[in-house]
Short mmCIF file of C-alpha atoms and ligand atoms in Angstrom, two decimals:
data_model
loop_
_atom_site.label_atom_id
_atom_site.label_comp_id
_atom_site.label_asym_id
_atom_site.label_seq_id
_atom_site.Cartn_x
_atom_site.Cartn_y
_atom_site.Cartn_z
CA UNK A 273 -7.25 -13.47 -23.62
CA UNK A 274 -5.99 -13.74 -19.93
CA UNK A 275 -4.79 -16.33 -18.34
CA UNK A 276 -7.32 -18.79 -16.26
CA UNK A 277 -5.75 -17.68 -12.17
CA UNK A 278 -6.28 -21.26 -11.42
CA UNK A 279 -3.91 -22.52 -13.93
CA UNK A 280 -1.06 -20.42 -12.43
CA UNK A 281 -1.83 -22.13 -8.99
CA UNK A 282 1.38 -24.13 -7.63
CA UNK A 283 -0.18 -27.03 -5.03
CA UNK A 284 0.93 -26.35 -1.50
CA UNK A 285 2.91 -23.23 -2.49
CA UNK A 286 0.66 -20.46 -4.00
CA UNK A 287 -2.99 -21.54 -4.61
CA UNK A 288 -5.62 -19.93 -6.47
CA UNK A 289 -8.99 -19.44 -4.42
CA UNK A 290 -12.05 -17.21 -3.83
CA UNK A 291 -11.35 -15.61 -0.62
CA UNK A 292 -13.24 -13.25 1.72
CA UNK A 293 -16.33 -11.67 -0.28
CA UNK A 294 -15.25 -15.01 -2.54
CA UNK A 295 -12.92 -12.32 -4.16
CA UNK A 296 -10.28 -14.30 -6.11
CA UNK A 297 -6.40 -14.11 -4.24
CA UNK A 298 -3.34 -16.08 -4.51
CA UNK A 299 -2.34 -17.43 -0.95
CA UNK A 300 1.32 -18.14 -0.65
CA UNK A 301 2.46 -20.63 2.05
CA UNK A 302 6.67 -21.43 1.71
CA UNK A 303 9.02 -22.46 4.82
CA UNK A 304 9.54 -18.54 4.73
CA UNK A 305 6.41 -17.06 4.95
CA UNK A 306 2.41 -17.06 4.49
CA UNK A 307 0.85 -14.41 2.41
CA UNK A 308 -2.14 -12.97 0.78
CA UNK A 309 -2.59 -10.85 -2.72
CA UNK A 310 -5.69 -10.43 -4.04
CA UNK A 311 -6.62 -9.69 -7.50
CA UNK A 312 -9.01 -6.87 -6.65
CA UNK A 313 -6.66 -3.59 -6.18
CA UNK A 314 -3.79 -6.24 -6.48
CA UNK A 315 -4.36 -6.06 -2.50
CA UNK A 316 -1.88 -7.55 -0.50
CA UNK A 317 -3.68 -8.33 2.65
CA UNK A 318 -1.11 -10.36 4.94
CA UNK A 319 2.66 -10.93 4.84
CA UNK A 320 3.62 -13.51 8.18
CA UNK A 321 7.25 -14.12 8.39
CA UNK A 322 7.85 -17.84 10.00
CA UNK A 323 7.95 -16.98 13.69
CA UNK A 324 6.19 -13.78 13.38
CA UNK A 325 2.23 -12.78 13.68
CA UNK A 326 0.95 -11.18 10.79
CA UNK A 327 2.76 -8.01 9.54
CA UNK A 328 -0.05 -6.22 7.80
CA UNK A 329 -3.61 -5.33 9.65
CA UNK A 330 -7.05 -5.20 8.40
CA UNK A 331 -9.93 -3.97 9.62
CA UNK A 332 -12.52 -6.43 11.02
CA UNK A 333 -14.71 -4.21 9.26
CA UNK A 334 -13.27 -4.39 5.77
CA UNK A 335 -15.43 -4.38 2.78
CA UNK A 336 -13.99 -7.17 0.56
CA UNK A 337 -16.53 -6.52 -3.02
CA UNK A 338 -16.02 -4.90 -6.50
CA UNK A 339 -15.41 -1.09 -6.67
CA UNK A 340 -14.81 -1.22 -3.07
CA UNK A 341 -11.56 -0.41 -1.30
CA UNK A 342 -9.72 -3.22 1.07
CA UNK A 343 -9.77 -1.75 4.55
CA UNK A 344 -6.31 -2.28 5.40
CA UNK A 345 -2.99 -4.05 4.04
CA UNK A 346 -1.68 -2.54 1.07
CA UNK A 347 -3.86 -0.46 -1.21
CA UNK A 348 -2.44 0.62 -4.32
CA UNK A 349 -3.14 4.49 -4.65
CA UNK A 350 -3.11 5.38 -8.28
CA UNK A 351 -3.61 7.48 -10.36
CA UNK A 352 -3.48 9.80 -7.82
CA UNK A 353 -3.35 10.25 -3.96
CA UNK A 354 -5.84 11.38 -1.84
CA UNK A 355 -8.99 13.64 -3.19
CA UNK A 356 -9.02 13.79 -6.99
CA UNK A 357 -8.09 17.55 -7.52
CA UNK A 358 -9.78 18.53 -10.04
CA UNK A 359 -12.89 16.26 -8.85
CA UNK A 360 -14.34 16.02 -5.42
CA UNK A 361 -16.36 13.14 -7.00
CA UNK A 362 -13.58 11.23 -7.93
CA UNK A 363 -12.73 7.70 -5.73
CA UNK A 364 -10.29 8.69 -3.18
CA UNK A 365 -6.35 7.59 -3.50
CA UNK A 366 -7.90 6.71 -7.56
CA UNK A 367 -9.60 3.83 -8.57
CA UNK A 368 -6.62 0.90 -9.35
CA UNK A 369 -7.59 -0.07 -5.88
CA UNK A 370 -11.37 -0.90 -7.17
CA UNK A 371 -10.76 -2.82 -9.92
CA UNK A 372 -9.84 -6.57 -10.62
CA UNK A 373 -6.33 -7.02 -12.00
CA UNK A 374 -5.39 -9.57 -13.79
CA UNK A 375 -3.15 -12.71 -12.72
CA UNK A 376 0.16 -12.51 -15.27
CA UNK A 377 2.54 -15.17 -13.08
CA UNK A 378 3.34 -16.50 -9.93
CA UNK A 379 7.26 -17.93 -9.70
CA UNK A 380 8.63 -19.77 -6.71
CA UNK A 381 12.22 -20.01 -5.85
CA UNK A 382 14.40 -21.17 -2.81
CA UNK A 383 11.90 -20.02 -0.47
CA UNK A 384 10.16 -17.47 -2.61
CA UNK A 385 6.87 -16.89 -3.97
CA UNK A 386 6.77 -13.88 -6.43
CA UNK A 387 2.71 -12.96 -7.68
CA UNK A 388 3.01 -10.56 -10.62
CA UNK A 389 -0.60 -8.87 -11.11
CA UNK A 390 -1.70 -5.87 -13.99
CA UNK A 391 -4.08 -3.51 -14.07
CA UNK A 392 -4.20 -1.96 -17.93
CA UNK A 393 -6.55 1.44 -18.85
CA UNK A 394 -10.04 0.72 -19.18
CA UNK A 395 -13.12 2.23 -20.52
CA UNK A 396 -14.41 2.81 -16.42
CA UNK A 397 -10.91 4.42 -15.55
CA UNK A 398 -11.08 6.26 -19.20
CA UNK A 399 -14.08 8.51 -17.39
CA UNK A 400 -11.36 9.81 -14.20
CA UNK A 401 -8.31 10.08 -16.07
CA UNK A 402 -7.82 9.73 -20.06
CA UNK A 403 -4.14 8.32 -20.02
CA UNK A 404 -3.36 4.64 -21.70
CA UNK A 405 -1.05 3.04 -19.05
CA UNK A 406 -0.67 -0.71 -17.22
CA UNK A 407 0.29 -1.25 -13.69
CA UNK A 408 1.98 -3.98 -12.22
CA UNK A 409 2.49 -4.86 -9.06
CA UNK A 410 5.22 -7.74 -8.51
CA UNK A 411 5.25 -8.80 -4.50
CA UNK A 412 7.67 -11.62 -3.56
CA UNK A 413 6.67 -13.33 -0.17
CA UNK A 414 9.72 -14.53 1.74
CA UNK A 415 11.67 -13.63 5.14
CA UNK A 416 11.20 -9.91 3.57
CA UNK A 417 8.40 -8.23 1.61
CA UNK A 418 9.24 -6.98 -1.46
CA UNK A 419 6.69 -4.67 -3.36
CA UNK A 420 7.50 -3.57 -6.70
CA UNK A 421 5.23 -0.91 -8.32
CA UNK A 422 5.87 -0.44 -12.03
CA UNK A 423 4.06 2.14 -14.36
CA UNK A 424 3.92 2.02 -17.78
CA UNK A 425 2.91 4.64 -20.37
CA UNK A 426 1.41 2.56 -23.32
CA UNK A 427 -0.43 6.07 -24.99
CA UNK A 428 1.46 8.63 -27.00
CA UNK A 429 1.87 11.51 -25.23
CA UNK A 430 3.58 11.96 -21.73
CA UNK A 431 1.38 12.17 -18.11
CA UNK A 432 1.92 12.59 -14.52
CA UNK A 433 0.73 10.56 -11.78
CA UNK A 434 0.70 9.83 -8.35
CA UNK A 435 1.42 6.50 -6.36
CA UNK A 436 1.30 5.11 -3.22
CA UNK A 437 1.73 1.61 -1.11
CA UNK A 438 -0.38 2.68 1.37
CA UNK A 439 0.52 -0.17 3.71
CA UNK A 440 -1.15 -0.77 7.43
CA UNK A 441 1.39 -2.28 9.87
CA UNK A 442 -0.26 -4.26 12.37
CA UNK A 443 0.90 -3.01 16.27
CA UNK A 444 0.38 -4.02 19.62
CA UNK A 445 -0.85 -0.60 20.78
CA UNK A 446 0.01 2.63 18.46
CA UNK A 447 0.49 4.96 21.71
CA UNK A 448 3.62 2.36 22.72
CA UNK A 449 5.41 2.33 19.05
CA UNK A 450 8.43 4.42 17.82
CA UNK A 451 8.66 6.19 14.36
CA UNK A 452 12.68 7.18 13.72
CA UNK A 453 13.63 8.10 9.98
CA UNK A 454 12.09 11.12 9.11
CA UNK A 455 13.30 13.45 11.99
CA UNK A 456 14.16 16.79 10.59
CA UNK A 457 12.05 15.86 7.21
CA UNK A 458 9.69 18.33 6.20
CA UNK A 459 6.21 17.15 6.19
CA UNK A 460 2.25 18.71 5.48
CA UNK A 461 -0.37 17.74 7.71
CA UNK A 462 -3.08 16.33 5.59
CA UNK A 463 -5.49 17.20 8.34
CA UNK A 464 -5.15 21.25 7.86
CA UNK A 465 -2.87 21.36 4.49
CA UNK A 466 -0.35 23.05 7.38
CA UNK A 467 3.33 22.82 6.50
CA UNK A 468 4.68 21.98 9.73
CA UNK A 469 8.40 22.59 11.21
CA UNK A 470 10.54 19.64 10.96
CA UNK A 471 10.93 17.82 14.26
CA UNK A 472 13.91 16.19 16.09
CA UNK A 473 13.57 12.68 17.88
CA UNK A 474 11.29 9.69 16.47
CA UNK A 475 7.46 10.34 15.69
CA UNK A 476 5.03 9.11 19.18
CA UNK A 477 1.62 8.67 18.20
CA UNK A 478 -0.54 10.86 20.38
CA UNK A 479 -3.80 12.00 18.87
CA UNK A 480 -4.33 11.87 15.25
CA UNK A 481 -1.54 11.89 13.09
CA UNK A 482 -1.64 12.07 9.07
CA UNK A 483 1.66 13.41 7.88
CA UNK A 484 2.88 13.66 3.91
CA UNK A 485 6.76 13.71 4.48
CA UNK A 486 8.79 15.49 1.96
CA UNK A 487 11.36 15.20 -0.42
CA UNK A 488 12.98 11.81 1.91
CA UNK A 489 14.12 8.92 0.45
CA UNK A 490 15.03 7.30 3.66
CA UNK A 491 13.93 3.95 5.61
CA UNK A 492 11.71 4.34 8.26
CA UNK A 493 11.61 1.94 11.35
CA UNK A 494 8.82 0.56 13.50
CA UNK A 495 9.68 0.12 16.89
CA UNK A 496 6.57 -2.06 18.70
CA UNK A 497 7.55 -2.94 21.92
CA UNK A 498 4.40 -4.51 22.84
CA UNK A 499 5.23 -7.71 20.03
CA UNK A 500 8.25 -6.78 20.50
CA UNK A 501 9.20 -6.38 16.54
CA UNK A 502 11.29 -3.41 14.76
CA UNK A 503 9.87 -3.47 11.15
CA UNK A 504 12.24 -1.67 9.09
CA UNK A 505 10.92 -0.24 5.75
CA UNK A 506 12.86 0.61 2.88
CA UNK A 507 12.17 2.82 -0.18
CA UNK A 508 13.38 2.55 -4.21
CA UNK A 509 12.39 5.98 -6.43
CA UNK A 510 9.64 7.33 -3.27
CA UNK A 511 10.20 10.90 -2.48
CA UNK A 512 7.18 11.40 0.16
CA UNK A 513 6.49 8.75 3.36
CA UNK A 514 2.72 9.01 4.93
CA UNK A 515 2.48 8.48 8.39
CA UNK A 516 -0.94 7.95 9.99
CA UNK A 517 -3.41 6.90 12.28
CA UNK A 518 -6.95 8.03 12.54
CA UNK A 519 -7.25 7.80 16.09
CA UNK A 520 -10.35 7.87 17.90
CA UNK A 521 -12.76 10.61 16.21
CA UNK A 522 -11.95 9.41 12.73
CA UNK A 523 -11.83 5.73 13.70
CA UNK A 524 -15.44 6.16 14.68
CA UNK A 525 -16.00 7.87 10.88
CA UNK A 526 -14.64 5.12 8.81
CA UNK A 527 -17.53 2.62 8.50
CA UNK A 528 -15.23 0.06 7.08
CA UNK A 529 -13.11 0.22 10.13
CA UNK A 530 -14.09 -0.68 14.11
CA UNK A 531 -14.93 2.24 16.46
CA UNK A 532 -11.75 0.19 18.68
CA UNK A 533 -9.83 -0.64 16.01
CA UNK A 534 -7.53 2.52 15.37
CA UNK A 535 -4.55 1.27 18.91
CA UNK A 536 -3.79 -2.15 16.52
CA UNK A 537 -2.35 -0.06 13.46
CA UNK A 538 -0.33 2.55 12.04
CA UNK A 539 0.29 3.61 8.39
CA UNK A 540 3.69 3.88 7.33
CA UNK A 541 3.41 4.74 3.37
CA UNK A 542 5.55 4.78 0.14
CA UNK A 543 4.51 7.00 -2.15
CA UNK A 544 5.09 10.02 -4.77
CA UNK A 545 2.17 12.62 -4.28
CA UNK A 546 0.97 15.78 -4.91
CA UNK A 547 4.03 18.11 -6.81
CA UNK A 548 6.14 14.86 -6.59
CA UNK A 549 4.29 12.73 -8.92
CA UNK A 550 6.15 11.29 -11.56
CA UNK A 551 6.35 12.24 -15.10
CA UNK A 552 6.72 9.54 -17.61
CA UNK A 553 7.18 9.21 -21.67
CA UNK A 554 5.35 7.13 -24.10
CA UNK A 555 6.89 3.64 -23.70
CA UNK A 556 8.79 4.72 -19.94
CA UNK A 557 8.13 2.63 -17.33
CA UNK A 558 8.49 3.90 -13.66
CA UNK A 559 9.05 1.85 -10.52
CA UNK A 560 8.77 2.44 -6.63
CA UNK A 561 9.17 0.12 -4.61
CA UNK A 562 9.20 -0.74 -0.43
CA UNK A 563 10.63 -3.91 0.92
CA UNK A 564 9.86 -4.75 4.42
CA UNK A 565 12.07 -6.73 6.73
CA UNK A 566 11.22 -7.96 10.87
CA UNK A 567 13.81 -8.37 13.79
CA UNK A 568 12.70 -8.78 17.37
CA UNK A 569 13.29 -6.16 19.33
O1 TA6 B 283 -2.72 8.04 3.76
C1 TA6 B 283 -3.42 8.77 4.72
C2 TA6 B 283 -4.81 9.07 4.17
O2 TA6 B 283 -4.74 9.90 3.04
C3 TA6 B 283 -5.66 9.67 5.28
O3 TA6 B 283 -5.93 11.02 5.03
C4 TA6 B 283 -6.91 8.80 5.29
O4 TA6 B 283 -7.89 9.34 4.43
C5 TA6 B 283 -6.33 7.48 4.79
O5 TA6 B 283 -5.44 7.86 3.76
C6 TA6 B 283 -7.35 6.46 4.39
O6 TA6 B 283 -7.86 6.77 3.17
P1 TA6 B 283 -9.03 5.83 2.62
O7 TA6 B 283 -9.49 6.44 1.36
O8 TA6 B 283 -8.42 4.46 2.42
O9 TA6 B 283 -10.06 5.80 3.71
#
Protein backbone atom coordinates (compact mmCIF):
# COMPACT_ATOMS: atom_id res chain seq x y z
CA UNK A 1 0.00 0.00 0.00
CA UNK A 2 1.87 3.36 -0.76
CA UNK A 3 2.86 5.68 1.30
CA UNK A 4 0.37 8.81 2.18
CA UNK A 5 2.85 11.96 0.11
CA UNK A 6 1.84 14.08 2.96
CA UNK A 7 3.43 12.02 5.55
CA UNK A 8 6.84 12.27 3.79
CA UNK A 9 6.44 16.17 3.94
CA UNK A 10 9.43 17.84 6.04
CA UNK A 11 7.89 21.52 7.37
CA UNK A 12 9.76 24.36 5.77
CA UNK A 13 12.04 22.05 3.76
CA UNK A 14 10.08 19.83 1.26
CA UNK A 15 6.25 20.08 1.59
CA UNK A 16 3.64 18.03 0.16
CA UNK A 17 0.87 20.08 -1.81
CA UNK A 18 -1.58 20.09 -4.76
CA UNK A 19 -0.01 22.33 -7.17
CA UNK A 20 -0.96 23.77 -10.59
CA UNK A 21 -4.04 21.66 -12.04
CA UNK A 22 -4.02 20.76 -7.97
CA UNK A 23 -1.59 17.99 -9.27
CA UNK A 24 0.23 16.69 -6.17
CA UNK A 25 4.36 17.91 -6.08
CA UNK A 26 6.91 18.10 -3.47
CA UNK A 27 8.30 21.78 -3.27
CA UNK A 28 11.77 21.93 -1.87
CA UNK A 29 12.92 25.25 -0.30
CA UNK A 30 16.78 24.79 1.55
CA UNK A 31 19.45 27.79 1.94
CA UNK A 32 20.64 26.14 -1.46
CA UNK A 33 17.93 26.10 -3.61
CA UNK A 34 13.98 26.11 -4.40
CA UNK A 35 12.56 23.35 -6.44
CA UNK A 36 9.63 21.62 -7.87
CA UNK A 37 8.92 17.64 -8.65
CA UNK A 38 5.75 16.59 -9.31
CA UNK A 39 4.33 13.24 -8.97
CA UNK A 40 2.69 13.19 -12.40
CA UNK A 41 5.63 12.10 -14.97
CA UNK A 42 7.88 12.55 -11.78
CA UNK A 43 8.11 16.18 -13.49
CA UNK A 44 10.61 18.32 -12.27
CA UNK A 45 9.32 21.70 -13.09
CA UNK A 46 11.87 24.32 -11.46
CA UNK A 47 15.39 24.03 -10.01
CA UNK A 48 16.48 27.99 -8.63
CA UNK A 49 19.92 28.03 -7.29
CA UNK A 50 20.14 30.87 -4.35
CA UNK A 51 21.07 33.92 -6.41
CA UNK A 52 19.90 32.59 -9.61
CA UNK A 53 16.31 32.90 -11.57
CA UNK A 54 14.81 29.76 -12.30
CA UNK A 55 16.90 27.20 -14.29
CA UNK A 56 14.18 25.22 -15.97
CA UNK A 57 11.26 26.95 -18.27
CA UNK A 58 7.72 26.12 -18.76
CA UNK A 59 5.39 27.07 -20.99
CA UNK A 60 2.71 29.58 -19.88
CA UNK A 61 0.67 27.35 -21.78
CA UNK A 62 1.36 24.07 -20.04
CA UNK A 63 -1.28 21.55 -19.51
CA UNK A 64 -0.81 20.44 -15.85
CA UNK A 65 -3.82 17.18 -15.79
CA UNK A 66 -3.70 13.31 -15.89
CA UNK A 67 -2.46 11.62 -19.14
CA UNK A 68 -1.22 14.90 -20.15
CA UNK A 69 2.40 15.87 -20.74
CA UNK A 70 4.11 18.92 -18.60
CA UNK A 71 4.98 21.55 -21.16
CA UNK A 72 8.40 22.17 -20.17
CA UNK A 73 11.02 21.25 -17.30
CA UNK A 74 12.00 17.80 -17.30
CA UNK A 75 9.84 15.15 -18.89
CA UNK A 76 10.82 11.73 -18.43
CA UNK A 77 10.78 10.00 -21.99
CA UNK A 78 10.28 6.33 -21.50
CA UNK A 79 9.78 3.67 -22.78
CA UNK A 80 10.80 5.08 -25.75
CA UNK A 81 11.74 8.44 -27.49
CA UNK A 82 9.94 10.21 -29.86
CA UNK A 83 7.05 8.43 -32.17
CA UNK A 84 6.33 4.90 -30.97
CA UNK A 85 7.80 2.87 -33.96
CA UNK A 86 5.87 0.35 -34.36
CA UNK A 87 2.69 2.66 -33.47
CA UNK A 88 1.89 6.05 -34.81
CA UNK A 89 -0.87 5.92 -32.12
CA UNK A 90 1.29 5.52 -29.40
CA UNK A 91 1.89 8.80 -26.79
CA UNK A 92 4.90 10.49 -28.01
CA UNK A 93 8.46 10.21 -25.96
CA UNK A 94 6.03 6.99 -24.09
CA UNK A 95 3.69 7.36 -21.54
CA UNK A 96 5.89 7.46 -17.90
CA UNK A 97 5.43 11.12 -18.49
CA UNK A 98 1.39 10.66 -18.17
CA UNK A 99 1.11 8.82 -15.32
CA UNK A 100 1.20 9.53 -11.46
CA UNK A 101 4.24 8.06 -9.74
CA UNK A 102 4.36 7.31 -6.57
CA UNK A 103 6.15 9.25 -3.57
CA UNK A 104 8.90 6.49 -2.06
CA UNK A 105 11.14 9.27 0.13
CA UNK A 106 12.26 12.58 0.42
CA UNK A 107 15.83 12.93 2.56
CA UNK A 108 17.39 16.23 3.49
CA UNK A 109 20.98 16.72 4.25
CA UNK A 110 23.44 19.72 4.74
CA UNK A 111 21.67 21.69 2.29
CA UNK A 112 20.05 18.94 0.32
CA UNK A 113 16.72 17.81 -0.51
CA UNK A 114 16.71 14.41 -2.38
CA UNK A 115 12.71 13.35 -3.73
CA UNK A 116 12.89 9.69 -4.79
CA UNK A 117 9.60 8.97 -7.01
CA UNK A 118 8.55 5.30 -8.97
CA UNK A 119 6.66 4.56 -11.64
CA UNK A 120 6.09 0.45 -11.70
CA UNK A 121 4.26 -1.46 -15.01
CA UNK A 122 0.69 -1.11 -15.07
CA UNK A 123 -2.25 -2.59 -16.70
CA UNK A 124 -2.62 1.08 -18.98
CA UNK A 125 1.21 0.88 -19.91
CA UNK A 126 0.69 -3.16 -20.33
CA UNK A 127 -1.46 -2.05 -23.71
CA UNK A 128 2.00 0.08 -25.37
CA UNK A 129 4.64 -2.07 -24.23
CA UNK A 130 4.30 -5.64 -22.39
CA UNK A 131 7.60 -5.45 -20.25
CA UNK A 132 7.38 -5.65 -16.14
CA UNK A 133 9.82 -2.85 -15.08
CA UNK A 134 9.86 0.24 -12.25
CA UNK A 135 11.35 3.57 -12.78
CA UNK A 136 12.77 5.79 -10.43
CA UNK A 137 13.69 8.97 -10.63
CA UNK A 138 15.92 10.30 -7.57
CA UNK A 139 16.51 14.38 -8.02
CA UNK A 140 18.52 16.08 -5.22
CA UNK A 141 17.89 19.94 -5.12
CA UNK A 142 20.97 21.83 -3.98
CA UNK A 143 23.66 24.39 -5.53
CA UNK A 144 23.58 21.56 -8.46
CA UNK A 145 20.81 19.42 -9.95
CA UNK A 146 21.27 16.04 -9.79
CA UNK A 147 18.86 13.68 -11.82
CA UNK A 148 19.22 10.11 -11.44
CA UNK A 149 17.20 7.83 -13.81
CA UNK A 150 17.20 4.18 -12.77
CA UNK A 151 15.47 1.25 -14.71
CA UNK A 152 14.68 -1.83 -13.43
CA UNK A 153 13.68 -5.11 -15.13
CA UNK A 154 11.30 -6.84 -12.56
CA UNK A 155 9.85 -9.53 -15.58
CA UNK A 156 11.75 -12.56 -16.73
CA UNK A 157 13.00 -12.10 -19.87
CA UNK A 158 15.39 -9.24 -21.10
CA UNK A 159 13.99 -5.77 -23.11
CA UNK A 160 15.25 -2.70 -24.62
CA UNK A 161 14.26 0.72 -24.04
CA UNK A 162 14.75 4.14 -24.59
CA UNK A 163 15.22 7.17 -22.11
CA UNK A 164 15.44 10.60 -22.00
CA UNK A 165 15.63 13.84 -19.48
CA UNK A 166 14.25 15.92 -21.82
CA UNK A 167 15.05 19.08 -19.85
CA UNK A 168 14.03 22.89 -21.03
CA UNK A 169 16.67 25.44 -19.92
CA UNK A 170 15.19 28.67 -19.40
CA UNK A 171 17.27 31.64 -21.64
CA UNK A 172 17.22 35.15 -22.03
CA UNK A 173 16.86 35.03 -25.83
CA UNK A 174 17.84 31.56 -27.73
CA UNK A 175 19.33 33.59 -30.87
CA UNK A 176 22.08 35.19 -28.14
CA UNK A 177 23.11 31.64 -26.38
CA UNK A 178 26.17 29.39 -27.12
CA UNK A 179 26.06 25.51 -27.44
CA UNK A 180 30.00 24.11 -27.15
CA UNK A 181 30.37 20.22 -26.44
CA UNK A 182 29.27 18.43 -29.24
CA UNK A 183 31.40 20.03 -32.07
CA UNK A 184 32.56 17.37 -34.39
CA UNK A 185 29.72 14.86 -32.86
CA UNK A 186 27.70 13.23 -35.30
CA UNK A 187 24.13 14.05 -35.05
CA UNK A 188 20.45 13.22 -37.15
CA UNK A 189 18.16 15.91 -37.69
CA UNK A 190 14.89 14.81 -36.30
CA UNK A 191 13.25 17.25 -38.64
CA UNK A 192 14.21 15.21 -42.05
CA UNK A 193 15.79 11.84 -40.41
CA UNK A 194 19.08 13.56 -42.36
CA UNK A 195 22.42 12.45 -40.98
CA UNK A 196 24.18 15.59 -41.04
CA UNK A 197 28.17 16.31 -41.23
CA UNK A 198 29.65 17.00 -37.96
CA UNK A 199 30.32 20.68 -37.39
CA UNK A 200 33.25 22.67 -35.85
CA UNK A 201 32.63 25.70 -33.39
CA UNK A 202 29.62 25.80 -30.73
CA UNK A 203 25.89 25.25 -31.95
CA UNK A 204 23.99 29.18 -32.65
CA UNK A 205 20.43 28.82 -32.72
CA UNK A 206 19.15 30.20 -35.99
CA UNK A 207 15.93 28.72 -37.26
CA UNK A 208 14.71 25.52 -35.98
CA UNK A 209 17.00 23.22 -34.57
CA UNK A 210 16.17 19.49 -33.34
CA UNK A 211 19.38 17.53 -33.34
CA UNK A 212 19.85 13.66 -31.87
CA UNK A 213 23.72 13.75 -31.21
CA UNK A 214 25.52 10.54 -31.44
CA UNK A 215 27.50 8.20 -29.72
CA UNK A 216 28.89 11.47 -27.10
CA UNK A 217 29.19 11.12 -23.70
CA UNK A 218 30.39 14.59 -23.15
CA UNK A 219 29.10 17.79 -21.07
CA UNK A 220 27.52 20.31 -22.89
CA UNK A 221 27.57 24.07 -21.83
CA UNK A 222 25.04 26.88 -22.01
CA UNK A 223 26.43 30.06 -22.60
CA UNK A 224 23.37 32.89 -22.01
CA UNK A 225 24.77 36.08 -22.12
CA UNK A 226 21.62 37.87 -21.77
CA UNK A 227 21.31 36.43 -17.69
CA UNK A 228 24.48 36.18 -17.98
CA UNK A 229 24.73 32.30 -16.72
CA UNK A 230 26.95 29.30 -18.27
CA UNK A 231 24.88 26.16 -17.28
CA UNK A 232 27.11 23.33 -17.62
CA UNK A 233 25.47 19.86 -18.05
CA UNK A 234 26.95 16.69 -17.34
CA UNK A 235 26.10 13.11 -18.42
CA UNK A 236 26.46 9.39 -16.46
CA UNK A 237 25.70 6.13 -19.02
CA UNK A 238 23.88 8.81 -22.01
CA UNK A 239 25.22 8.10 -25.38
CA UNK A 240 22.89 10.65 -27.48
CA UNK A 241 22.35 14.67 -26.39
CA UNK A 242 19.05 16.41 -28.07
CA UNK A 243 19.38 19.82 -28.87
CA UNK A 244 16.28 21.84 -29.77
CA UNK A 245 14.14 24.62 -30.22
CA UNK A 246 10.97 24.79 -32.17
CA UNK A 247 11.31 28.16 -33.29
CA UNK A 248 8.67 30.13 -34.74
CA UNK A 249 6.52 27.78 -37.19
CA UNK A 250 6.43 24.97 -34.67
CA UNK A 251 6.07 27.27 -31.66
CA UNK A 252 2.84 28.39 -33.25
CA UNK A 253 1.89 24.30 -33.59
CA UNK A 254 2.33 23.33 -30.04
CA UNK A 255 -0.97 24.32 -28.37
CA UNK A 256 0.52 23.76 -25.00
CA UNK A 257 3.17 26.26 -25.72
CA UNK A 258 2.81 30.36 -26.54
CA UNK A 259 2.96 31.47 -30.22
CA UNK A 260 6.09 33.96 -28.38
CA UNK A 261 7.29 31.63 -26.24
CA UNK A 262 9.96 29.58 -28.32
CA UNK A 263 13.27 32.99 -27.73
CA UNK A 264 12.95 32.03 -23.62
CA UNK A 265 14.14 28.28 -24.08
CA UNK A 266 16.28 25.74 -25.47
CA UNK A 267 16.39 21.92 -24.98
CA UNK A 268 19.52 20.49 -24.05
CA UNK A 269 18.65 16.56 -23.49
CA UNK A 270 20.13 13.36 -21.87
CA UNK A 271 19.09 10.51 -23.32
CA UNK A 272 19.69 6.89 -24.99
CA UNK A 273 17.44 6.64 -28.21
CA UNK A 274 16.72 4.97 -31.13
CA UNK A 275 19.74 2.00 -31.85
CA UNK A 276 21.24 3.23 -28.48
CA UNK A 277 18.63 2.11 -26.17
CA UNK A 278 19.66 0.05 -23.48
CA UNK A 279 19.37 -3.58 -23.05
CA UNK A 280 18.76 -4.88 -19.63
CA UNK A 281 18.38 -8.51 -17.78
CA UNK A 282 15.79 -9.75 -15.48
CA UNK A 283 16.72 -8.19 -12.10
CA UNK A 284 19.45 -5.36 -13.95
CA UNK A 285 18.94 -2.10 -13.13
CA UNK A 286 20.20 0.74 -15.50
CA UNK A 287 20.97 4.35 -14.62
CA UNK A 288 21.54 7.71 -16.60
CA UNK A 289 21.88 10.41 -15.13
CA UNK A 290 22.55 14.57 -15.81
CA UNK A 291 23.61 16.88 -13.09
CA UNK A 292 23.38 20.50 -13.75
CA UNK A 293 25.59 23.14 -12.25
CA UNK A 294 25.33 27.50 -12.79
CA UNK A 295 28.31 30.06 -12.84
CA UNK A 296 27.83 33.62 -14.00
CA UNK A 297 29.24 34.33 -16.92
O1 LIG B 1 13.41 16.29 -28.07
C1 LIG B 1 13.04 16.97 -29.24
C2 LIG B 1 11.65 16.49 -29.65
O2 LIG B 1 11.65 15.13 -29.98
C3 LIG B 1 11.15 17.37 -30.78
O3 LIG B 1 11.08 16.65 -31.98
C4 LIG B 1 9.79 17.85 -30.30
O4 LIG B 1 8.77 16.96 -30.72
C5 LIG B 1 10.02 17.84 -28.79
O5 LIG B 1 10.75 16.65 -28.55
C6 LIG B 1 8.77 17.98 -27.96
O6 LIG B 1 8.11 16.79 -27.94
P1 LIG B 1 6.70 16.78 -27.16
O7 LIG B 1 6.13 15.44 -27.39
O8 LIG B 1 7.01 17.06 -25.72
O9 LIG B 1 5.90 17.90 -27.77
Amino acid sequence: MPTDPQKLSIPNIAEVLPASGGLPAVRVTTKNAAGTIYLHGGHVTSWTPVGNKDVLWCSQKSNYEAEKPIRGGVPICFPWFGKKADDPTGPPHGYARLMPWELESINHQDGEVTVTVALKNNDAGKKWWPHDFIIRHRVTFGRELAMQLEVTNTGHHPFTFQEAQHTYFAVGDVRKVRVSGLAGVNYRSDIDGSLAKPRPGDILITAETDRIYLDTQAPVVLEDPSLNRRITMNKLNSKNTVIWNPWIAKAKNMPDFGDDEWPEMICMETCNVAEFGPKILPNQTHIMATRLRVDPL
